[in-house]
Short mmCIF file of C-alpha atoms and ligand atoms in Angstrom, two decimals:
data_model
loop_
_atom_site.label_atom_id
_atom_site.label_comp_id
_atom_site.label_asym_id
_atom_site.label_seq_id
_atom_site.Cartn_x
_atom_site.Cartn_y
_atom_site.Cartn_z
CA MET A 418 -36.65 80.24 169.62
CA ILE A 419 -39.86 78.29 169.72
CA ASN A 420 -37.34 75.37 169.16
CA TYR A 421 -35.33 76.14 172.09
CA PHE A 422 -38.45 75.62 174.52
CA LYS A 423 -39.49 72.49 172.96
CA TYR A 424 -35.81 71.23 173.59
CA ILE A 425 -35.78 72.61 176.96
CA GLY A 426 -39.41 71.06 177.70
CA LYS A 427 -38.07 67.63 176.18
CA TYR A 428 -35.05 67.71 178.49
CA PHE A 429 -37.35 68.08 181.88
CA ILE A 430 -39.72 65.22 180.44
CA MET A 431 -36.74 63.36 179.90
CA LEU A 432 -35.70 63.92 183.72
CA LYS A 433 -39.16 63.45 184.86
CA GLU A 434 -38.43 59.63 183.42
CA VAL A 435 -35.00 59.85 184.48
CA PHE A 436 -35.79 59.92 188.14
CA LYS A 437 -37.88 57.33 188.95
CA ARG A 438 -37.50 54.48 191.36
CA PRO A 439 -34.69 51.81 189.68
CA GLN A 440 -36.25 48.79 188.76
CA LYS A 441 -33.73 46.65 190.36
CA GLY A 442 -31.65 47.55 193.28
CA SER A 443 -28.60 45.27 193.07
CA ILE A 444 -28.22 46.10 189.40
CA PHE A 445 -28.50 50.02 190.05
CA ARG A 446 -25.82 49.87 192.60
CA GLU A 447 -23.37 47.93 190.15
CA SER A 448 -24.11 50.28 187.64
CA ILE A 449 -23.55 53.54 189.83
CA PHE A 450 -20.04 51.77 190.83
CA LYS A 451 -19.34 51.11 186.89
CA GLU A 452 -20.20 54.64 186.03
CA ILE A 453 -17.96 55.92 189.12
CA GLU A 454 -14.91 54.39 187.56
CA ASP A 455 -15.66 55.18 183.46
CA LEU A 456 -16.60 58.84 184.62
CA GLY A 457 -14.84 59.91 187.68
CA ILE A 458 -11.63 57.71 188.18
CA ASN A 459 -10.99 57.96 184.76
CA SER A 460 -10.86 61.67 184.73
CA ILE A 461 -8.83 62.00 187.92
CA GLY A 462 -5.36 61.75 185.90
CA ILE A 463 -6.36 64.56 183.44
CA VAL A 464 -7.56 66.73 186.02
CA ALA A 465 -4.32 66.24 188.16
CA PHE A 466 -2.13 67.17 185.52
CA ILE A 467 -4.06 70.19 184.23
CA SER A 468 -4.67 71.47 187.91
CA PHE A 469 -0.89 70.93 188.82
CA PHE A 470 0.30 73.16 185.86
CA VAL A 471 -2.19 75.86 186.09
CA GLY A 472 -1.84 76.15 189.86
CA GLY A 473 1.78 76.96 188.89
CA VAL A 474 0.93 79.43 186.17
CA VAL A 475 -1.61 81.36 188.62
CA VAL A 476 1.01 81.74 191.06
CA ILE A 477 3.70 83.23 188.42
CA GLN A 478 1.05 85.38 187.02
CA THR A 479 -0.33 86.69 190.47
CA ALA A 480 3.05 87.06 191.63
CA LEU A 481 3.90 89.31 188.65
CA ASN A 482 0.65 91.26 189.24
CA LEU A 483 1.46 92.02 193.00
CA ASP A 484 4.89 93.10 192.31
CA ASN A 485 4.83 96.15 194.24
CA PRO A 486 7.04 96.15 197.11
CA ILE A 487 4.75 97.06 199.78
CA THR A 488 2.28 94.31 199.38
CA PRO A 489 3.43 91.38 201.16
CA LYS A 490 4.50 88.33 199.37
CA TYR A 491 2.19 86.00 201.41
CA LEU A 492 -0.86 87.73 199.58
CA ILE A 493 0.51 85.55 196.17
CA GLY A 494 -0.13 82.37 198.31
CA TYR A 495 -3.69 83.70 199.42
CA ALA A 496 -5.06 85.11 195.85
CA SER A 497 -3.74 81.99 194.13
CA ARG A 498 -5.78 79.86 196.63
CA GLU A 499 -8.96 82.06 196.65
CA SER A 500 -8.66 81.99 192.44
CA LEU A 501 -8.50 78.10 192.66
CA ILE A 502 -11.01 77.50 194.84
CA LEU A 503 -13.41 79.89 193.74
CA GLU A 504 -13.17 79.59 190.21
CA PHE A 505 -10.42 77.57 188.40
CA SER A 506 -11.30 74.29 189.79
CA PRO A 507 -14.91 74.16 190.00
CA THR A 508 -15.46 75.84 186.89
CA LEU A 509 -12.60 75.22 184.46
CA ILE A 510 -11.95 71.82 185.20
CA SER A 511 -15.94 71.18 184.75
CA ILE A 512 -15.71 72.83 181.34
CA ILE A 513 -12.56 70.19 180.75
CA LEU A 514 -14.92 67.44 182.07
CA ALA A 515 -17.99 68.21 179.96
CA GLY A 516 -15.27 67.84 176.84
CA LYS A 517 -14.15 64.56 178.02
CA VAL A 518 -16.90 63.04 179.63
CA GLY A 519 -19.77 64.79 177.93
CA SER A 520 -18.70 63.45 174.50
CA TYR A 521 -18.07 59.97 176.09
CA ILE A 522 -21.45 60.08 177.34
CA THR A 523 -23.43 61.16 174.08
CA SER A 524 -21.48 58.76 171.99
CA SER A 525 -22.15 55.62 174.40
CA ILE A 526 -25.63 56.49 174.47
CA GLY A 527 -26.16 57.63 170.97
CA THR A 528 -24.48 54.39 169.72
CA MET A 529 -26.98 52.48 172.06
CA ARG A 530 -29.73 54.20 170.57
CA VAL A 531 -28.53 54.01 166.69
CA THR A 532 -27.72 50.24 167.09
CA GLU A 533 -31.17 49.61 168.33
CA GLN A 534 -30.01 48.43 171.99
CA ILE A 535 -31.93 50.96 173.64
CA ASP A 536 -35.13 49.61 171.97
CA ALA A 537 -33.80 46.02 173.06
CA LEU A 538 -33.94 47.62 176.79
CA GLU A 539 -37.42 49.02 175.95
CA VAL A 540 -38.84 45.91 174.43
CA MET A 541 -37.59 43.96 177.68
CA GLY A 542 -39.98 46.36 180.11
CA ILE A 543 -36.79 48.36 181.08
CA ASN A 544 -37.16 52.24 181.55
CA SER A 545 -34.19 52.70 179.28
CA LEU A 546 -33.62 56.60 180.54
CA ASN A 547 -33.63 55.82 184.39
CA TYR A 548 -31.35 52.33 183.68
CA LEU A 549 -28.68 54.46 181.80
CA VAL A 550 -29.11 58.16 182.90
CA LEU A 551 -29.45 57.80 186.56
CA PRO A 552 -26.31 56.25 187.41
CA LYS A 553 -24.55 58.69 185.55
CA ILE A 554 -26.06 61.66 187.54
CA ILE A 555 -25.69 60.09 191.06
CA ALA A 556 -21.80 59.04 190.11
CA ASN A 557 -21.15 62.50 188.85
CA VAL A 558 -22.76 64.80 191.44
CA PHE A 559 -21.42 62.34 194.48
CA PHE A 560 -18.12 61.74 192.73
CA TYR A 561 -16.85 65.38 191.10
CA PRO A 562 -16.60 67.22 194.41
CA PHE A 563 -13.97 64.76 195.33
CA VAL A 564 -12.22 65.13 192.14
CA ILE A 565 -12.54 69.16 192.37
CA ILE A 566 -11.02 68.95 195.83
CA ILE A 567 -7.75 66.96 194.58
CA SER A 568 -7.84 69.67 191.64
CA ILE A 569 -7.46 72.33 194.46
CA TRP A 570 -5.24 70.18 196.19
CA LEU A 571 -2.90 69.63 193.24
CA GLY A 572 -3.15 73.13 192.20
CA ILE A 573 -2.16 74.46 195.43
CA PHE A 574 0.69 72.43 195.31
CA GLY A 575 1.53 72.87 191.91
CA GLY A 576 1.66 76.55 192.82
CA TRP A 577 4.15 76.07 195.69
CA VAL A 578 6.57 74.18 193.25
CA ALA A 579 6.44 76.98 190.72
CA GLY A 580 6.94 79.57 193.34
CA ASN A 581 9.94 78.04 194.63
CA LEU A 582 11.23 77.07 191.14
CA THR A 583 10.85 80.39 190.08
CA GLY A 584 11.98 82.07 193.60
CA LEU A 585 9.00 84.19 193.08
CA VAL A 586 7.43 83.83 196.47
CA SER A 587 9.42 81.69 199.13
CA SER A 588 7.89 78.56 200.55
CA ALA A 589 7.51 80.42 203.97
CA ASP A 590 5.55 83.37 202.54
CA TYR A 591 3.18 80.86 200.00
CA ILE A 592 2.29 78.81 202.99
CA MET A 593 1.07 81.40 205.20
CA GLY A 594 -0.58 82.86 202.49
CA ILE A 595 -2.53 79.69 201.62
CA ARG A 596 -3.60 79.33 205.12
CA SER A 597 -4.49 83.23 205.90
CA GLU A 598 -8.06 84.20 206.23
CA PHE A 599 -9.82 80.73 204.82
CA GLU A 600 -13.55 81.56 204.26
CA PRO A 601 -15.23 77.88 204.50
CA PHE A 602 -18.14 79.13 202.67
CA HIS A 603 -16.07 79.65 199.60
CA LEU A 604 -15.45 75.96 199.66
CA VAL A 605 -18.94 75.07 200.11
CA TYR A 606 -19.80 77.77 197.23
CA SER A 607 -17.27 75.68 195.10
CA MET A 608 -18.63 72.40 196.03
CA ILE A 609 -22.14 73.60 195.34
CA LYS A 610 -21.27 74.82 191.90
CA THR A 611 -19.48 71.66 191.09
CA SER A 612 -22.36 69.39 191.91
CA VAL A 613 -24.69 71.37 189.74
CA PHE A 614 -21.95 71.06 187.21
CA ALA A 615 -21.68 67.48 187.31
CA PHE A 616 -25.77 67.11 186.96
CA VAL A 617 -25.45 69.16 183.49
CA ILE A 618 -22.19 67.36 182.72
CA ALA A 619 -24.37 64.00 182.91
CA THR A 620 -27.93 65.19 181.74
CA ILE A 621 -26.98 67.34 179.03
CA PRO A 622 -25.01 64.74 176.68
CA ALA A 623 -27.45 61.92 177.95
CA TYR A 624 -30.33 63.91 176.38
CA GLN A 625 -28.08 64.64 173.20
CA GLY A 626 -27.18 60.75 173.02
CA PHE A 627 -30.82 59.50 173.78
CA TYR A 628 -32.54 61.46 171.20
CA VAL A 629 -30.14 61.02 168.28
CA LYS A 630 -31.58 59.64 165.05
CA GLY A 631 -29.52 58.14 162.14
CA GLY A 632 -25.99 56.80 162.49
CA ALA A 633 -22.37 57.11 163.03
CA ILE A 634 -22.14 60.76 161.64
CA GLU A 635 -25.18 61.78 163.69
CA VAL A 636 -23.52 60.34 166.79
CA GLY A 637 -20.42 62.19 166.19
CA LYS A 638 -22.24 65.48 165.33
CA ALA A 639 -24.58 64.91 168.57
CA SER A 640 -21.35 64.82 170.58
CA THR A 641 -20.01 67.76 169.45
CA ARG A 642 -23.26 69.41 170.20
CA ALA A 643 -23.47 68.12 173.81
CA VAL A 644 -20.03 69.62 174.55
CA VAL A 645 -21.08 72.69 173.30
CA TRP A 646 -24.15 73.14 175.20
CA THR A 647 -22.95 71.71 178.43
CA SER A 648 -20.19 74.17 178.34
CA ILE A 649 -22.57 76.88 177.50
CA VAL A 650 -24.79 76.12 180.22
CA ILE A 651 -22.01 75.59 182.85
CA ILE A 652 -20.95 79.15 181.99
CA VAL A 653 -24.28 80.65 182.37
CA LEU A 654 -24.89 78.85 185.50
CA ASN A 655 -21.62 79.94 186.88
CA TYR A 656 -22.89 83.32 186.25
CA PHE A 657 -26.12 83.14 188.26
CA LEU A 658 -24.90 80.87 190.91
CA THR A 659 -21.96 83.16 191.76
CA GLN A 660 -24.47 86.19 191.99
CA MET A 661 -26.79 84.13 194.35
CA LEU A 662 -24.24 82.68 196.38
CA LEU A 663 -21.45 85.40 196.53
CA GLY A 664 -23.03 88.52 195.33
CA LYS A 665 -24.33 91.17 197.94
CA MET B 661 -53.03 35.38 170.57
CA ILE B 662 -52.15 38.83 169.08
CA GLU B 663 -54.78 40.66 166.67
CA VAL B 664 -54.22 43.60 164.80
CA ARG B 665 -56.91 45.88 163.41
CA ASN B 666 -56.55 48.55 160.98
CA LEU B 667 -52.90 49.42 161.47
CA ASN B 668 -51.88 52.61 159.53
CA LYS B 669 -48.48 53.98 160.00
CA GLU B 670 -47.02 56.79 157.95
CA PHE B 671 -43.29 58.58 158.11
CA ASP B 672 -43.57 62.34 156.87
CA GLY B 673 -46.59 61.98 154.71
CA VAL B 674 -45.67 58.61 153.19
CA GLN B 675 -47.90 55.63 154.15
CA VAL B 676 -45.48 52.61 155.28
CA LEU B 677 -48.41 50.55 156.59
CA LYS B 678 -52.09 50.71 155.11
CA GLY B 679 -54.90 49.39 156.97
CA ILE B 680 -53.45 46.19 158.15
CA ASP B 681 -55.75 43.61 159.87
CA ALA B 682 -54.34 40.59 160.99
CA THR B 683 -54.27 37.58 163.69
CA PHE B 684 -51.45 35.41 165.19
CA GLU B 685 -52.45 32.63 167.47
CA ASN B 686 -50.94 30.60 170.04
CA GLY B 687 -48.46 27.95 169.38
CA LYS B 688 -48.20 28.94 165.67
CA THR B 689 -45.36 30.40 163.75
CA SER B 690 -46.41 33.21 161.76
CA LEU B 691 -44.23 34.59 158.98
CA VAL B 692 -44.47 38.12 157.56
CA ILE B 693 -42.85 38.34 154.31
CA GLY B 694 -42.32 40.83 151.68
CA THR B 695 -39.39 42.49 149.53
CA SER B 696 -36.95 44.83 151.42
CA GLY B 697 -38.91 47.94 152.28
CA SER B 698 -42.42 46.44 152.40
CA GLY B 699 -42.95 47.71 155.97
CA LYS B 700 -41.96 44.45 157.81
CA THR B 701 -39.62 45.92 160.22
CA VAL B 702 -41.96 48.70 160.81
CA PHE B 703 -45.14 46.47 161.22
CA LEU B 704 -43.38 44.35 163.90
CA LYS B 705 -42.03 47.56 165.97
CA CYS B 706 -45.76 49.03 165.96
CA LEU B 707 -46.88 45.62 167.38
CA LEU B 708 -43.95 45.87 170.27
CA GLY B 709 -44.74 49.62 170.91
CA LEU B 710 -41.41 51.01 169.38
CA ILE B 711 -43.39 52.99 166.97
CA GLN B 712 -46.68 54.78 167.37
CA PRO B 713 -48.96 54.05 164.73
CA GLU B 714 -51.25 56.78 163.61
CA LYS B 715 -54.29 54.47 163.53
CA GLY B 716 -55.48 50.90 164.62
CA ASP B 717 -55.04 48.68 167.61
CA ILE B 718 -52.67 46.06 168.68
CA ILE B 719 -54.59 43.63 171.04
CA TYR B 720 -52.48 41.31 173.06
CA ASP B 721 -54.83 38.25 174.57
CA GLY B 722 -57.66 40.81 174.70
CA GLN B 723 -56.06 43.65 175.96
CA ILE B 724 -55.71 46.76 173.57
CA TYR B 725 -52.08 47.91 174.04
CA ASN B 726 -52.69 51.34 173.82
CA GLU B 727 -55.33 51.38 176.83
CA MET B 728 -52.81 49.50 179.12
CA SER B 729 -51.01 51.27 181.72
CA ASN B 730 -47.39 51.71 182.26
CA ASN B 731 -47.27 48.95 184.41
CA GLU B 732 -49.43 47.02 182.49
CA LYS B 733 -47.53 47.30 179.23
CA ARG B 734 -43.95 46.72 181.55
CA ASP B 735 -45.60 43.19 182.70
CA LEU B 736 -46.72 42.19 179.28
CA LYS B 737 -42.98 43.20 177.94
CA LYS B 738 -41.71 40.62 180.47
CA ASP B 739 -43.51 37.95 178.34
CA ILE B 740 -41.95 39.21 174.76
CA GLY B 741 -38.77 38.09 173.26
CA MET B 742 -37.47 40.13 170.49
CA VAL B 743 -34.71 39.51 167.86
CA PHE B 744 -34.05 42.70 165.88
CA GLN B 745 -32.87 43.06 162.52
CA GLY B 746 -29.51 44.20 163.75
CA SER B 747 -29.12 41.96 166.53
CA ALA B 748 -29.00 44.68 169.02
CA LEU B 749 -26.45 43.03 171.72
CA PHE B 750 -25.24 45.12 174.48
CA ASP B 751 -21.86 45.69 173.07
CA SER B 752 -20.12 46.13 176.23
CA SER B 753 -21.07 42.94 177.85
CA THR B 754 -20.07 39.40 176.98
CA VAL B 755 -22.38 36.77 175.57
CA GLU B 756 -23.08 35.41 178.97
CA GLU B 757 -23.95 38.87 180.49
CA ASN B 758 -26.05 39.87 177.54
CA VAL B 759 -28.16 36.48 177.72
CA MET B 760 -28.07 36.75 181.67
CA PHE B 761 -29.44 40.28 181.46
CA PRO B 762 -33.21 39.61 181.66
CA LEU B 763 -33.08 37.05 184.33
CA LYS B 764 -30.56 39.48 186.32
CA MET B 765 -33.14 42.54 185.57
CA PHE B 766 -36.44 40.36 186.24
CA THR B 767 -35.59 37.16 188.58
CA ASN B 768 -33.89 36.66 191.81
CA GLN B 769 -32.53 33.43 191.38
CA PRO B 770 -29.21 32.73 192.36
CA TYR B 771 -26.44 33.01 190.36
CA GLU B 772 -25.91 29.20 189.46
CA GLU B 773 -29.36 28.68 188.42
CA LYS B 774 -28.91 31.82 186.24
CA LEU B 775 -25.99 30.57 184.71
CA GLU B 776 -27.41 27.27 184.03
CA ARG B 777 -30.49 28.72 182.25
CA VAL B 778 -27.97 30.89 180.04
CA ASN B 779 -25.80 27.95 178.87
CA PHE B 780 -29.04 26.20 178.37
CA VAL B 781 -30.07 28.71 175.90
CA LEU B 782 -26.85 29.21 174.46
CA ASP B 783 -26.67 25.50 173.75
CA ARG B 784 -30.10 25.47 171.83
CA VAL B 785 -28.96 27.95 169.63
CA ASN B 786 -25.95 26.00 168.95
CA LEU B 787 -23.48 28.35 170.35
CA GLN B 788 -20.75 26.98 172.84
CA ASN B 789 -17.62 28.18 174.03
CA ALA B 790 -18.40 31.98 173.21
CA ASN B 791 -20.08 32.82 177.02
CA LYS B 792 -16.63 35.29 177.56
CA LYS B 793 -16.56 36.83 174.35
CA PHE B 794 -18.06 40.29 173.27
CA PRO B 795 -20.55 40.69 170.27
CA ALA B 796 -17.73 42.54 168.36
CA GLU B 797 -15.85 39.65 168.42
CA LEU B 798 -18.41 37.37 167.00
CA SER B 799 -19.48 36.92 163.68
CA GLY B 800 -22.80 38.57 162.26
CA GLY B 801 -24.64 34.80 162.41
CA MET B 802 -23.31 34.21 165.74
CA GLN B 803 -24.73 37.44 167.06
CA LYS B 804 -27.94 36.42 165.53
CA ARG B 805 -27.99 33.55 167.96
CA VAL B 806 -26.95 35.26 170.33
CA ALA B 807 -29.94 37.77 170.42
CA ILE B 808 -32.14 34.71 169.60
CA ALA B 809 -31.05 33.21 172.86
CA ARG B 810 -31.37 36.66 174.96
CA ALA B 811 -35.14 36.57 173.38
CA ILE B 812 -35.68 33.06 174.73
CA VAL B 813 -34.32 33.02 177.80
CA MET B 814 -37.22 34.43 180.04
CA ASN B 815 -39.54 31.76 178.15
CA PRO B 816 -41.38 34.59 176.56
CA LYS B 817 -45.17 33.99 175.87
CA TYR B 818 -44.71 36.29 172.47
CA LEU B 819 -41.98 35.92 170.56
CA PHE B 820 -41.07 38.25 167.30
CA CYS B 821 -37.73 37.99 165.09
CA ASP B 822 -36.74 40.36 162.64
CA GLU B 823 -35.11 38.01 159.59
CA PRO B 824 -33.56 35.70 162.24
CA ASN B 825 -31.67 34.17 159.50
CA SER B 826 -30.45 36.60 157.29
CA GLY B 827 -26.79 36.28 157.49
CA LEU B 828 -26.78 32.51 158.29
CA ASP B 829 -25.72 29.82 156.38
CA PRO B 830 -28.36 27.35 155.13
CA LYS B 831 -27.64 25.07 157.60
CA THR B 832 -27.72 27.05 160.69
CA SER B 833 -30.71 28.63 159.10
CA THR B 834 -32.41 25.35 159.31
CA VAL B 835 -31.49 24.70 162.84
CA ILE B 836 -32.74 28.10 163.71
CA ASP B 837 -36.04 27.84 161.87
CA ASN B 838 -36.44 24.41 163.81
CA LEU B 839 -35.72 25.80 167.07
CA ILE B 840 -37.98 28.51 166.76
CA GLN B 841 -40.90 26.09 165.38
CA GLU B 842 -39.69 23.87 168.39
CA ILE B 843 -40.27 26.17 171.28
CA THR B 844 -43.54 27.62 169.68
CA LYS B 845 -44.69 24.27 170.12
CA GLU B 846 -43.42 23.30 173.19
CA TYR B 847 -44.57 26.39 175.08
CA ASN B 848 -47.39 27.28 173.27
CA ILE B 849 -45.98 30.83 172.31
CA THR B 850 -47.42 33.46 169.74
CA THR B 851 -44.50 33.84 167.17
CA ILE B 852 -44.02 36.30 164.40
CA ILE B 853 -41.05 36.22 162.37
CA ASN B 854 -39.76 38.76 159.44
CA SER B 855 -38.53 37.08 156.76
CA HIS B 856 -37.76 36.78 152.93
CA ASP B 857 -36.35 33.44 153.11
CA MET B 858 -38.26 30.99 151.08
CA ASN B 859 -36.69 28.11 153.02
CA SER B 860 -38.58 29.28 156.15
CA VAL B 861 -41.55 30.22 154.55
CA MET B 862 -41.94 26.51 153.23
CA GLU B 863 -40.38 24.86 156.73
CA ILE B 864 -42.13 26.61 159.29
CA GLY B 865 -44.85 29.06 157.88
CA GLU B 866 -47.87 27.70 159.46
CA LYS B 867 -49.22 31.21 158.57
CA ILE B 868 -47.76 33.59 156.11
CA ILE B 869 -48.78 37.37 155.55
CA LEU B 870 -47.62 38.73 152.41
CA LEU B 871 -46.80 42.61 152.84
CA LYS B 872 -46.01 44.93 149.86
CA HIS B 873 -46.14 48.70 149.70
CA GLY B 874 -47.36 48.32 153.18
CA VAL B 875 -50.36 46.64 152.25
CA LYS B 876 -51.42 43.00 153.22
CA GLU B 877 -51.56 41.37 149.92
CA TRP B 878 -51.94 37.85 150.71
CA GLU B 879 -52.71 35.52 153.76
CA GLY B 880 -52.30 31.89 153.87
CA THR B 881 -50.40 28.70 155.08
CA ASN B 882 -47.36 27.47 153.47
CA ASP B 883 -49.10 24.57 151.57
CA GLU B 884 -51.04 27.13 149.72
CA VAL B 885 -48.01 29.46 148.62
CA PHE B 886 -47.15 26.90 145.48
CA LYS B 887 -50.99 27.02 144.31
CA THR B 888 -51.46 30.47 144.49
CA ASP B 889 -52.63 32.39 141.71
CA ASN B 890 -52.13 36.13 143.56
CA GLU B 891 -49.73 37.83 141.28
CA SER B 892 -47.42 39.70 143.92
CA LEU B 893 -46.76 36.45 145.59
CA VAL B 894 -46.16 34.64 142.66
CA ASP B 895 -43.64 37.31 142.34
CA PHE B 896 -42.02 37.11 145.31
CA VAL B 897 -41.71 33.65 145.60
CA TYR B 898 -40.43 32.98 142.08
CA SER B 899 -38.16 35.50 141.87
CA SER B 900 -35.50 32.40 142.34
CA ASN B 901 -35.32 30.36 139.54
CA LEU B 902 -34.81 27.41 141.63
CA PHE B 903 -38.43 27.87 142.75
CA LYS B 904 -39.78 28.64 139.38
CA LYS B 905 -38.42 25.22 138.44
CA VAL B 906 -40.03 23.83 141.39
CA ARG B 907 -43.52 25.33 140.99
CA GLU B 908 -43.26 24.25 136.60
CA ALA B 909 -42.55 20.91 138.02
CA GLN B 910 -45.40 20.88 140.67
CA LEU B 911 -47.90 22.12 138.26
CA ARG B 912 -47.26 19.67 135.67
CA GLN B 913 -47.26 17.00 138.23
CA ASP B 914 -50.75 18.00 139.19
CA ASN B 915 -51.66 18.54 135.57
CA SER B 916 -50.75 15.08 134.49
CA GLY B 917 -52.37 13.82 137.94
CA SER B 918 -55.75 14.94 137.23
N1 ATP C 2100 -37.69 55.73 161.20
C1 ATP C 2100 -38.05 55.85 160.11
N2 ATP C 2100 -38.10 57.10 159.51
C2 ATP C 2100 -38.58 57.07 158.34
N3 ATP C 2100 -38.97 56.46 157.35
C3 ATP C 2100 -39.05 55.00 157.77
C4 ATP C 2100 -38.20 54.73 158.98
N4 ATP C 2100 -38.29 53.70 159.31
C5 ATP C 2100 -38.71 52.88 157.98
N5 ATP C 2100 -39.25 53.71 157.11
C6 ATP C 2100 -39.27 53.60 155.86
O1 ATP C 2100 -40.54 52.71 155.80
C7 ATP C 2100 -40.33 51.58 154.69
C8 ATP C 2100 -40.50 50.26 155.37
O2 ATP C 2100 -39.37 50.09 156.16
P1 ATP C 2100 -38.78 48.56 156.90
O3 ATP C 2100 -37.73 48.94 157.60
O4 ATP C 2100 -40.27 48.22 157.59
O5 ATP C 2100 -38.64 47.53 155.60
P2 ATP C 2100 -38.39 46.01 155.61
O6 ATP C 2100 -39.65 45.12 155.08
O7 ATP C 2100 -38.06 45.56 157.03
O8 ATP C 2100 -37.44 46.08 154.90
P3 ATP C 2100 -35.77 44.81 154.88
O9 ATP C 2100 -36.47 43.56 154.61
O10 ATP C 2100 -35.02 45.51 153.98
O11 ATP C 2100 -35.45 44.99 156.35
C9 ATP C 2100 -39.18 52.03 153.91
O12 ATP C 2100 -39.59 52.69 152.91
C10 ATP C 2100 -38.52 52.92 155.13
O13 ATP C 2100 -37.69 53.88 154.25
MG1 MG C 2101 -36.48 44.92 157.94
#
C-alpha cells in the first residue's frame, strides 16, 4: 500500500518535470507533429475497423432487445447512437488505444532508457521528460477527440449497414432514430472523457518506460504493466467522470 | 579543470567507489584505467551527474556541481561532450540527425551551417558516406565514431569518453586516440577517457589513474607506467604477454645502461 502512494507521488513529480517550458520551440513543434502521426494517425485504421463492426453489433443487439411490437423501431437508432457516444467510442476505444499506443510509448521510452539514450539527452542538458513526454501528451489530448468522433461516425454507419443487411431496422427508421433527441452535452461529456483518457494513455506508459531498470525483458514487463494500469485507471476514472458529469 | 574530492558511491550496500580524489587539467588527456568492474563507468557517470554519489564533491572550474542551480547545471552541460560505452545513439534518427541534434537544440545556425559542421566532425572521425544511415545499419565501431562526432560537435570544454575505442580495430583505434588528443590540445579541453587499452595508455595517457575495486591505486604519467613498482599496475599492464616482454627488454636495457 505504501508503495502505491510512492508510485503515485513519483508520477506527479514526473508530471511537474514534464510541464516545463520546452527548451526549443521549433524542435517541440516538430516533435508534436511526429507524435500525432505515430500515436494518432497510425491508430485510425484499427479504430475505424473496430468501430464499424461494433456499431453493427450494437444495432443488432439493441434491435433484439427492443423486439416488443409497440416500441417504435426508430428507438434502435437512438439507443445505438447514445451508447456509441456515451460509452463505446470514448471508453472502449480508449482501452484499445491503451493497449496499442500505451505499449508503444512504454517500449520506445523504455528502450531509450536501457540503451542510455535518455542519459545522453540529460548529459546534453536536455530535460528529457519534457522533451520526450510533453509532445506525446499534447498530441494525444488534442488529436484523440478527432479519432473518437471518427469512431462514433463509423459506428453509427456500421449500425446502419447492419440494420439494412439483417432487416432488423429500416434505413428510414434508423436515420430518424439517430437524429432524434440529440443532447449536445452527451457529446461534450464524451469528449471530456476522451481527453482525460488521452492524458492517461500518454502519461502512465511514459512513466513506466522512463523509470524502467534493466534490459529488454524489463522493458517488455513494463509495457505489460503500463497497459494494465492504464486500462484500470481509465475504467476507474470513467466511473467518477460519469458520476460527476451525468449523475444527478 | 575538474577536481574530484573524496568521491564515494555504493549500490545496495556495496562500495563501488571509495574516497577518490583526482584532478583533471585543461588541455590534457587523462585516462582512467582498471579491469572490468573496477568502477570506471560509475566514476564517469558521477562526474556527469547521472549518478548521485553518497559523498564527495565534483568541482568544475571552481564550481561545486552539487551546489549549482538547475540553470547553471544546464549551461555547464552545453560544454560537456560524452561518449557512452554503448554509444547511446538515438536509434530512430539517422547519423546526420544524431550529430546535428545538439546544434539544433542549442544554436540558431542556419541549416547549411549546421550541416557543414556535422560533415566536418564526421570527417574528423573518418566517417564519410554514412550520413543517411540509421545506427542499426552501422557496425559497432562506426557507431562509436558517430558517438564521438556527436560529443565534439558543440566544441565542448569537457570531454568524457567511456572506452571510445573498444570494438575498434587497432588502426581506427589509433586514429580515434589521436583525434581526441588533437582536439584536446587544439581547444584546450579537459578530457577524461575510460580505457583498458594499453595502446591508448601509452599513446595519449598524459595522466593515468588506476582504479581497482573502486579505490585509486595509482596515479602518474605514461612514462612512469613502465617504471612502476606498484603491484596492481604491474598486474594490470602486464596481463598482456607482449607488454611483459617489452618490460623485460626495457628493464634489461636500463640495467645494462647503468
Ligand atoms: N546501476 C547499478 N546498480 C548496481 N550496481 C552497479 C550499477 N552500476 C554499476 N554497478 C556495479 O558497480 C561496479 C563497477 O561498475 P562499472 O560499470 O563502473 O565498471 P567498469 O570499470 O566500467 O567496467 P567495464 O570495463 O566492464 O566497463 C560493478 O561491480 C557493477 O556491478
Ligand atoms: Mg564501463
